[in-house]
GROMACS .gro file of N, CA and C in nm:
model
  378
    1MET      N    1  -1.100  -3.157  -0.185
    1MET     CA    2  -0.941  -3.199  -0.152
    1MET      C    3  -0.879  -3.235  -0.214
    2ASP      N    4  -0.949  -3.306  -0.344
    2ASP     CA    5  -0.937  -3.395  -0.486
    2ASP      C    6  -0.897  -3.326  -0.599
    3PHE      N    7  -1.008  -3.197  -0.637
    3PHE     CA    8  -0.965  -3.103  -0.725
    3PHE      C    9  -0.801  -3.043  -0.647
    4LEU      N   10  -0.757  -2.969  -0.559
    4LEU     CA   11  -0.636  -2.928  -0.520
    4LEU      C   12  -0.517  -3.063  -0.571
    5LYS      N   13  -0.539  -3.125  -0.491
    5LYS     CA   14  -0.446  -3.258  -0.557
    5LYS      C   15  -0.411  -3.281  -0.700
    6SER      N   16  -0.548  -3.328  -0.776
    6SER     CA   17  -0.552  -3.302  -0.959
    6SER      C   18  -0.431  -3.176  -1.034
    7GLN      N   19  -0.457  -3.086  -0.956
    7GLN     CA   20  -0.381  -2.925  -1.010
    7GLN      C   21  -0.300  -2.985  -0.972
    8TRP      N   22  -0.217  -2.963  -0.822
    8TRP     CA   23  -0.099  -2.990  -0.811
    8TRP      C   24  -0.033  -3.061  -0.865
    9ASP      N   25  -0.106  -3.190  -0.915
    9ASP     CA   26  -0.041  -3.327  -1.007
    9ASP      C   27   0.053  -3.264  -1.196
   10GLY      N   28  -0.100  -3.175  -1.173
   10GLY     CA   29  -0.076  -3.139  -1.351
   10GLY      C   30   0.041  -3.013  -1.325
   11PHE      N   31   0.021  -2.922  -1.198
   11PHE     CA   32   0.125  -2.836  -1.238
   11PHE      C   33   0.305  -2.906  -1.213
   12VAL      N   34   0.300  -3.022  -1.142
   12VAL     CA   35   0.414  -3.032  -1.151
   12VAL      C   36   0.493  -3.134  -1.295
   13GLY      N   37   0.375  -3.216  -1.324
   13GLY     CA   38   0.405  -3.270  -1.431
   13GLY      C   39   0.440  -3.202  -1.552
   14GLU      N   40   0.336  -3.048  -1.546
   14GLU     CA   41   0.419  -2.958  -1.678
   14GLU      C   42   0.585  -2.909  -1.670
   15PHE      N   43   0.630  -2.935  -1.508
   15PHE     CA   44   0.731  -2.920  -1.525
   15PHE      C   45   0.811  -2.988  -1.523
   16LYS      N   46   0.796  -3.160  -1.505
   16LYS     CA   47   0.881  -3.240  -1.527
   16LYS      C   48   0.871  -3.286  -1.654
   17ASN      N   49   0.829  -3.214  -1.764
   17ASN     CA   50   0.809  -3.252  -1.890
   17ASN      C   51   0.852  -3.145  -2.009
   18MET      N   52   0.911  -2.996  -1.869
   18MET     CA   53   0.999  -2.965  -1.956
   18MET      C   54   1.200  -2.970  -1.972
   19ASN      N   55   1.240  -2.939  -2.114
   19ASN     CA   56   1.382  -2.963  -2.066
   19ASN      C   57   1.421  -2.880  -1.980
   20ALA      N   58   1.548  -2.887  -2.005
   20ALA     CA   59   1.643  -2.793  -1.925
   20ALA      C   60   1.608  -2.637  -1.967
   21ARG      N   61   1.630  -2.618  -2.102
   21ARG     CA   62   1.653  -2.474  -2.200
   21ARG      C   63   1.493  -2.351  -2.101
   22GLN      N   64   1.389  -2.554  -2.148
   22GLN     CA   65   1.223  -2.392  -2.090
   22GLN      C   66   1.261  -2.352  -1.963
   23LEU      N   67   1.282  -2.455  -1.886
   23LEU     CA   68   1.287  -2.445  -1.704
   23LEU      C   69   1.382  -2.289  -1.734
   24ILE      N   70   1.511  -2.364  -1.797
   24ILE     CA   71   1.578  -2.192  -1.706
   24ILE      C   72   1.509  -2.039  -1.791
   25GLY      N   73   1.489  -2.075  -1.889
   25GLY     CA   74   1.406  -2.000  -1.941
   25GLY      C   75   1.241  -1.907  -1.840
   26GLN      N   76   1.167  -2.012  -1.797
   26GLN     CA   77   1.063  -1.987  -1.687
   26GLN      C   78   1.136  -1.907  -1.586
   27GLY      N   79   1.259  -1.972  -1.561
   27GLY     CA   80   1.301  -1.889  -1.378
   27GLY      C   81   1.342  -1.773  -1.467
   28VAL      N   82   1.427  -1.725  -1.579
   28VAL     CA   83   1.435  -1.561  -1.640
   28VAL      C   84   1.342  -1.510  -1.668
   29ASN      N   85   1.206  -1.537  -1.652
   29ASN     CA   86   1.120  -1.481  -1.724
   29ASN      C   87   1.084  -1.438  -1.579
   30LEU      N   88   1.070  -1.528  -1.486
   30LEU     CA   89   1.023  -1.531  -1.346
   30LEU      C   90   1.053  -1.366  -1.285
   31GLY      N   91   1.226  -1.390  -1.256
   31GLY     CA   92   1.322  -1.297  -1.223
   31GLY      C   93   1.317  -1.185  -1.328
   32LEU      N   94   1.305  -1.171  -1.425
   32LEU     CA   95   1.245  -1.046  -1.447
   32LEU      C   96   1.113  -0.940  -1.458
   33VAL      N   97   1.038  -1.037  -1.410
   33VAL     CA   98   0.869  -0.959  -1.326
   33VAL      C   99   0.947  -0.947  -1.210
   34VAL      N  100   0.995  -0.998  -1.086
   34VAL     CA  101   1.015  -0.949  -1.039
   34VAL      C  102   1.095  -0.859  -0.999
   35THR      N  103   1.231  -0.878  -1.062
   35THR     CA  104   1.305  -0.732  -1.110
   35THR      C  105   1.247  -0.580  -1.125
   36SER      N  106   1.137  -0.608  -1.236
   36SER     CA  107   1.102  -0.499  -1.258
   36SER      C  108   0.975  -0.485  -1.155
   37ALA      N  109   0.887  -0.534  -1.094
   37ALA     CA  110   0.841  -0.493  -0.961
   37ALA      C  111   0.887  -0.412  -0.880
   38LEU      N  112   1.053  -0.423  -0.886
   38LEU     CA  113   1.112  -0.380  -0.754
   38LEU      C  114   1.143  -0.259  -0.818
   39ILE      N  115   1.233  -0.271  -0.956
   39ILE     CA  116   1.240  -0.132  -0.996
   39ILE      C  117   1.120  -0.033  -1.047
   40ILE      N  118   1.009  -0.048  -1.066
   40ILE     CA  119   0.901   0.029  -1.070
   40ILE      C  120   0.855   0.109  -0.887
   41TRP      N  121   0.848  -0.001  -0.789
   41TRP     CA  122   0.856   0.012  -0.633
   41TRP      C  123   0.963   0.122  -0.622
   42LYS      N  124   1.061   0.146  -0.674
   42LYS     CA  125   1.188   0.222  -0.585
   42LYS      C  126   1.179   0.347  -0.681
   43SER      N  127   1.144   0.353  -0.812
   43SER     CA  128   1.108   0.507  -0.857
   43SER      C  129   1.005   0.547  -0.837
   44LEU      N  130   0.898   0.467  -0.797
   44LEU     CA  131   0.802   0.548  -0.717
   44LEU      C  132   0.842   0.620  -0.546
   45MET      N  133   0.925   0.531  -0.515
   45MET     CA  134   0.957   0.570  -0.373
   45MET      C  135   1.068   0.734  -0.393
   46LEU      N  136   1.166   0.680  -0.516
   46LEU     CA  137   1.238   0.820  -0.526
   46LEU      C  138   1.152   0.927  -0.608
   47ILE      N  139   1.005   0.904  -0.651
   47ILE     CA  140   0.953   1.037  -0.699
   47ILE      C  141   0.880   1.082  -0.658
   48THR      N  142   0.802   1.029  -0.511
   48THR     CA  143   0.693   1.083  -0.447
   48THR      C  144   0.786   1.048  -0.259
   49GLY      N  145   0.889   1.080  -0.274
   49GLY     CA  146   0.975   1.089  -0.140
   49GLY      C  147   0.862   1.009  -0.059
   50SER      N  148   0.788   0.894  -0.085
   50SER     CA  149   0.714   0.825   0.043
   50SER      C  150   0.790   0.735  -0.009
   51GLU      N  151   0.801   0.645   0.181
   51GLU     CA  152   0.824   0.501   0.210
   51GLU      C  153   0.725   0.425   0.158
   52SER      N  154   0.620   0.443   0.153
   52SER     CA  155   0.512   0.344   0.079
   52SER      C  156   0.482   0.447  -0.033
   53PRO      N  157   0.443   0.431  -0.187
   53PRO     CA  158   0.407   0.551  -0.254
   53PRO      C  159   0.229   0.501  -0.248
   54VAL      N  160   0.205   0.377  -0.278
   54VAL     CA  161   0.091   0.380  -0.270
   54VAL      C  162   0.016   0.252  -0.213
   55VAL      N  163  -0.089   0.320  -0.152
   55VAL     CA  164  -0.160   0.233  -0.019
   55VAL      C  165  -0.275   0.231  -0.057
   56VAL      N  166  -0.341   0.109  -0.010
   56VAL     CA  167  -0.465   0.055  -0.077
   56VAL      C  168  -0.554   0.087   0.078
   57VAL      N  169  -0.658   0.148   0.028
   57VAL     CA  170  -0.805   0.184   0.144
   57VAL      C  171  -0.826   0.042   0.229
   58LEU      N  172  -0.839   0.040   0.364
   58LEU     CA  173  -0.859  -0.056   0.387
   58LEU      C  174  -1.042  -0.062   0.464
   59SER      N  175  -1.055   0.010   0.536
   59SER     CA  176  -1.138   0.042   0.565
   59SER      C  177  -1.265   0.163   0.523
   60GLY      N  178  -1.396   0.156   0.566
   60GLY     CA  179  -1.474   0.229   0.528
   60GLY      C  180  -1.543   0.374   0.577
   61SER      N  181  -1.375   0.427   0.664
   61SER     CA  182  -1.405   0.541   0.735
   61SER      C  183  -1.406   0.671   0.657
   62MET      N  184  -1.308   0.652   0.516
   62MET     CA  185  -1.320   0.806   0.425
   62MET      C  186  -1.395   0.760   0.323
   63GLU      N  187  -1.566   0.703   0.309
   63GLU     CA  188  -1.636   0.696   0.218
   63GLU      C  189  -1.705   0.818   0.264
   64PRO      N  190  -1.763   0.860   0.110
   64PRO     CA  191  -1.752   0.835   0.028
   64PRO      C  192  -1.651   0.875  -0.097
   65GLY      N  193  -1.578   0.966  -0.035
   65GLY     CA  194  -1.465   1.004  -0.089
   65GLY      C  195  -1.347   0.877  -0.119
   66PHE      N  196  -1.306   0.787  -0.030
   66PHE     CA  197  -1.222   0.700  -0.043
   66PHE      C  198  -1.298   0.581  -0.060
   67GLN      N  199  -1.350   0.451  -0.148
   67GLN     CA  200  -1.418   0.380  -0.117
   67GLN      C  201  -1.318   0.223  -0.047
   68ARG      N  202  -1.331   0.123   0.037
   68ARG     CA  203  -1.260   0.026   0.065
   68ARG      C  204  -1.214  -0.091  -0.092
   69GLY      N  205  -1.093  -0.078  -0.113
   69GLY     CA  206  -0.996  -0.103  -0.204
   69GLY      C  207  -0.975  -0.015  -0.314
   70ASP      N  208  -0.995   0.145  -0.267
   70ASP     CA  209  -0.952   0.231  -0.377
   70ASP      C  210  -0.761   0.220  -0.348
   71ILE      N  211  -0.738   0.281  -0.473
   71ILE     CA  212  -0.538   0.275  -0.452
   71ILE      C  213  -0.516   0.422  -0.425
   72LEU      N  214  -0.460   0.463  -0.356
   72LEU     CA  215  -0.378   0.617  -0.374
   72LEU      C  216  -0.273   0.598  -0.372
   73PHE      N  217  -0.199   0.713  -0.478
   73PHE     CA  218  -0.106   0.711  -0.503
   73PHE      C  219  -0.064   0.870  -0.346
   74LEU      N  220   0.079   0.825  -0.320
   74LEU     CA  221   0.111   0.946  -0.211
   74LEU      C  222   0.247   0.996  -0.286
   75ASN      N  223   0.235   1.146  -0.199
   75ASN     CA  224   0.301   1.207  -0.285
   75ASN      C  225   0.358   1.316  -0.121
   76MET      N  226   0.508   1.325  -0.097
   76MET     CA  227   0.530   1.376   0.024
   76MET      C  228   0.603   1.555   0.008
   77GLY      N  229   0.484   1.600   0.049
   77GLY     CA  230   0.451   1.718   0.045
   77GLY      C  231   0.627   1.804   0.118
   78THR      N  232   0.631   1.926   0.130
   78THR     CA  233   0.736   1.964   0.171
   78THR      C  234   0.656   2.061   0.326
   79LYS      N  235   0.533   2.077   0.244
   79LYS     CA  236   0.435   2.221   0.337
   79LYS      C  237   0.438   2.147   0.446
   80PRO      N  238   0.389   2.171   0.586
   80PRO     CA  239   0.350   2.085   0.698
   80PRO      C  240   0.145   2.096   0.684
   81ALA      N  241   0.127   2.010   0.724
   81ALA     CA  242  -0.027   1.944   0.691
   81ALA      C  243  -0.143   2.079   0.727
   82ARG      N  244  -0.215   2.093   0.685
   82ARG     CA  245  -0.312   2.180   0.736
   82ARG      C  246  -0.434   2.117   0.691
   83THR      N  247  -0.538   2.191   0.793
   83THR     CA  248  -0.659   2.133   0.819
   83THR      C  249  -0.760   2.142   0.693
   84GLY      N  250  -0.833   2.015   0.611
   84GLY     CA  251  -0.918   1.986   0.503
   84GLY      C  252  -0.824   1.869   0.476
   85GLU      N  253  -0.713   1.920   0.425
   85GLU     CA  254  -0.606   1.801   0.352
   85GLU      C  255  -0.636   1.617   0.411
   86ILE      N  256  -0.620   1.555   0.357
   86ILE     CA  257  -0.639   1.399   0.360
   86ILE      C  258  -0.456   1.338   0.381
   87VAL      N  259  -0.444   1.302   0.486
   87VAL     CA  260  -0.312   1.233   0.497
   87VAL      C  261  -0.293   1.078   0.562
   88VAL      N  262  -0.218   1.021   0.555
   88VAL     CA  263  -0.186   0.841   0.579
   88VAL      C  264  -0.076   0.854   0.683
   89PHE      N  265  -0.121   0.798   0.767
   89PHE     CA  266   0.058   0.737   0.861
   89PHE      C  267  -0.012   0.611   0.899
   90ASN      N  268   0.100   0.623   1.000
   90ASN     CA  269   0.084   0.479   1.099
   90ASN      C  270   0.120   0.521   1.213
   91ILE      N  271   0.024   0.392   1.334
   91ILE     CA  272   0.045   0.410   1.474
   91ILE      C  273   0.149   0.295   1.472
   92ASP      N  274   0.214   0.358   1.584
   92ASP     CA  275   0.319   0.197   1.647
   92ASP      C  276   0.279   0.139   1.699
   93GLY      N  277   0.292   0.010   1.599
   93GLY     CA  278   0.187  -0.135   1.712
   93GLY      C  279   0.115  -0.170   1.555
   94ARG      N  280   0.070  -0.116   1.464
   94ARG     CA  281  -0.009  -0.139   1.377
   94ARG      C  282   0.057  -0.149   1.257
   95ASP      N  283   0.026  -0.233   1.164
   95ASP     CA  284   0.128  -0.140   0.992
   95ASP      C  285   0.047  -0.167   0.921
   96ILE      N  286  -0.140  -0.148   0.944
   96ILE     CA  287  -0.173  -0.038   0.869
   96ILE      C  288  -0.197   0.079   0.856
   97PRO      N  289  -0.197   0.116   0.728
   97PRO     CA  290  -0.168   0.270   0.727
   97PRO      C  291  -0.321   0.347   0.749
   98ILE      N  292  -0.314   0.414   0.821
   98ILE     CA  293  -0.433   0.456   0.828
   98ILE      C  294  -0.448   0.596   0.701
   99VAL      N  295  -0.607   0.662   0.680
   99VAL     CA  296  -0.608   0.734   0.604
   99VAL      C  297  -0.768   0.848   0.657
  100HIS      N  298  -0.698   0.974   0.677
  100HIS     CA  299  -0.816   1.033   0.759
  100HIS      C  300  -0.791   1.163   0.715
  101ARG      N  301  -0.839   1.304   0.711
  101ARG     CA  302  -0.882   1.428   0.650
  101ARG      C  303  -0.836   1.522   0.813
  102VAL      N  304  -0.721   1.586   0.831
  102VAL     CA  305  -0.691   1.685   0.894
  102VAL      C  306  -0.844   1.789   0.964
  103ILE      N  307  -0.880   1.778   1.105
  103ILE     CA  308  -0.978   1.849   1.125
  103ILE      C  309  -0.901   1.959   1.181
  104LYS      N  310  -0.777   1.920   1.270
  104LYS     CA  311  -0.717   2.073   1.306
  104LYS      C  312  -0.575   2.055   1.336
  105VAL      N  313  -0.512   2.137   1.353
  105VAL     CA  314  -0.406   2.143   1.398
  105VAL      C  315  -0.340   2.238   1.462
  106HIS      N  316  -0.242   2.164   1.594
  106HIS     CA  317  -0.209   2.251   1.679
  106HIS      C  318  -0.062   2.248   1.648
  107GLU      N  319  -0.064   2.411   1.711
  107GLU     CA  320   0.041   2.449   1.720
  107GLU      C  321   0.173   2.443   1.810
  108ARG      N  322   0.287   2.393   1.865
  108ARG     CA  323   0.337   2.415   1.980
  108ARG      C  324   0.356   2.571   1.984
  109ALA      N  325   0.450   2.666   2.106
  109ALA     CA  326   0.468   2.764   2.104
  109ALA      C  327   0.575   2.820   2.039
  110HIS      N  328   0.652   2.698   2.086
  110HIS     CA  329   0.799   2.758   2.005
  110HIS      C  330   0.831   2.680   1.844
  111GLY      N  331   0.678   2.612   1.795
  111GLY     CA  332   0.668   2.627   1.651
  111GLY      C  333   0.778   2.512   1.562
  112ASP      N  334   0.770   2.459   1.641
  112ASP     CA  335   0.900   2.326   1.595
  112ASP      C  336   0.837   2.235   1.584
  113HIS      N  337   0.683   2.132   1.607
  113HIS     CA  338   0.648   2.048   1.671
  113HIS      C  339   0.488   2.061   1.634
  114LEU      N  340   0.449   1.980   1.548
  114LEU     CA  341   0.234   1.999   1.533
  114LEU      C  342   0.176   1.877   1.612
  115ASP      N  343   0.099   1.900   1.633
  115ASP     CA  344  -0.008   1.842   1.650
  115ASP      C  345  -0.140   1.813   1.591
  116ILE      N  346  -0.129   1.661   1.503
  116ILE     CA  347  -0.269   1.708   1.420
  116ILE      C  348  -0.397   1.581   1.483
  117LEU      N  349  -0.470   1.688   1.467
  117LEU     CA  350  -0.645   1.610   1.494
  117LEU      C  351  -0.693   1.542   1.409
  118THR      N  352  -0.710   1.414   1.360
  118THR     CA  353  -0.737   1.395   1.222
  118THR      C  354  -0.872   1.351   1.235
  119LYS      N  355  -0.953   1.252   1.149
  119LYS     CA  356  -1.070   1.174   1.187
  119LYS      C  357  -1.128   1.157   1.003
  120GLY      N  358  -1.205   1.049   1.005
  120GLY     CA  359  -1.232   0.936   0.853
  120GLY      C  360  -1.341   1.074   0.847
  121ASP      N  361  -1.373   1.089   0.717
  121ASP     CA  362  -1.506   1.145   0.676
  121ASP      C  363  -1.648   1.041   0.696
  122ASN      N  364  -1.620   0.933   0.735
  122ASN     CA  365  -1.697   0.860   0.732
  122ASN      C  366  -1.747   0.832   0.935
  123ASN      N  367  -1.684   0.866   0.983
  123ASN     CA  368  -1.664   0.839   1.147
  123ASN      C  369  -1.753   0.961   1.192
  124TYR      N  370  -1.865   0.951   1.299
  124TYR     CA  371  -1.990   1.061   1.299
  124TYR      C  372  -1.886   1.126   1.433
  125GLY      N  373  -1.866   1.089   1.527
  125GLY     CA  374  -1.833   1.097   1.610
  125GLY      C  375  -1.696   1.163   1.658
  126ASP      N  376  -1.698   1.288   1.792
  126ASP     CA  377  -1.575   1.383   1.792
  126ASP      C  378  -1.458   1.299   1.810
   0.00000   0.00000   0.00000
């Protein structure tokens, strides 16, 4: 606990020793970094057509193809998902995206709706 307090005191001390010009410069630099990150994110959204163009794999369900911590860049295709393709989706009530492989596609009789059965490559049960 003393370590954290000494680090915090050193951090605050550095700001107290800055003149106004240095403090404003640090604020502008921080603003530029945040703005650049948002511009890159929005650009990726436009290019990929995805609301979330970058996803991190959080579970081991797709091992050995995708390991925990792998970063996936998504691209929204115009064609419907087919058997064997890898899809990323959200379940209502959960904020964590799920990365699975399409096992079977059920097309409805009138053809305007697809039911997709997915499974992780590392999930052995049906």
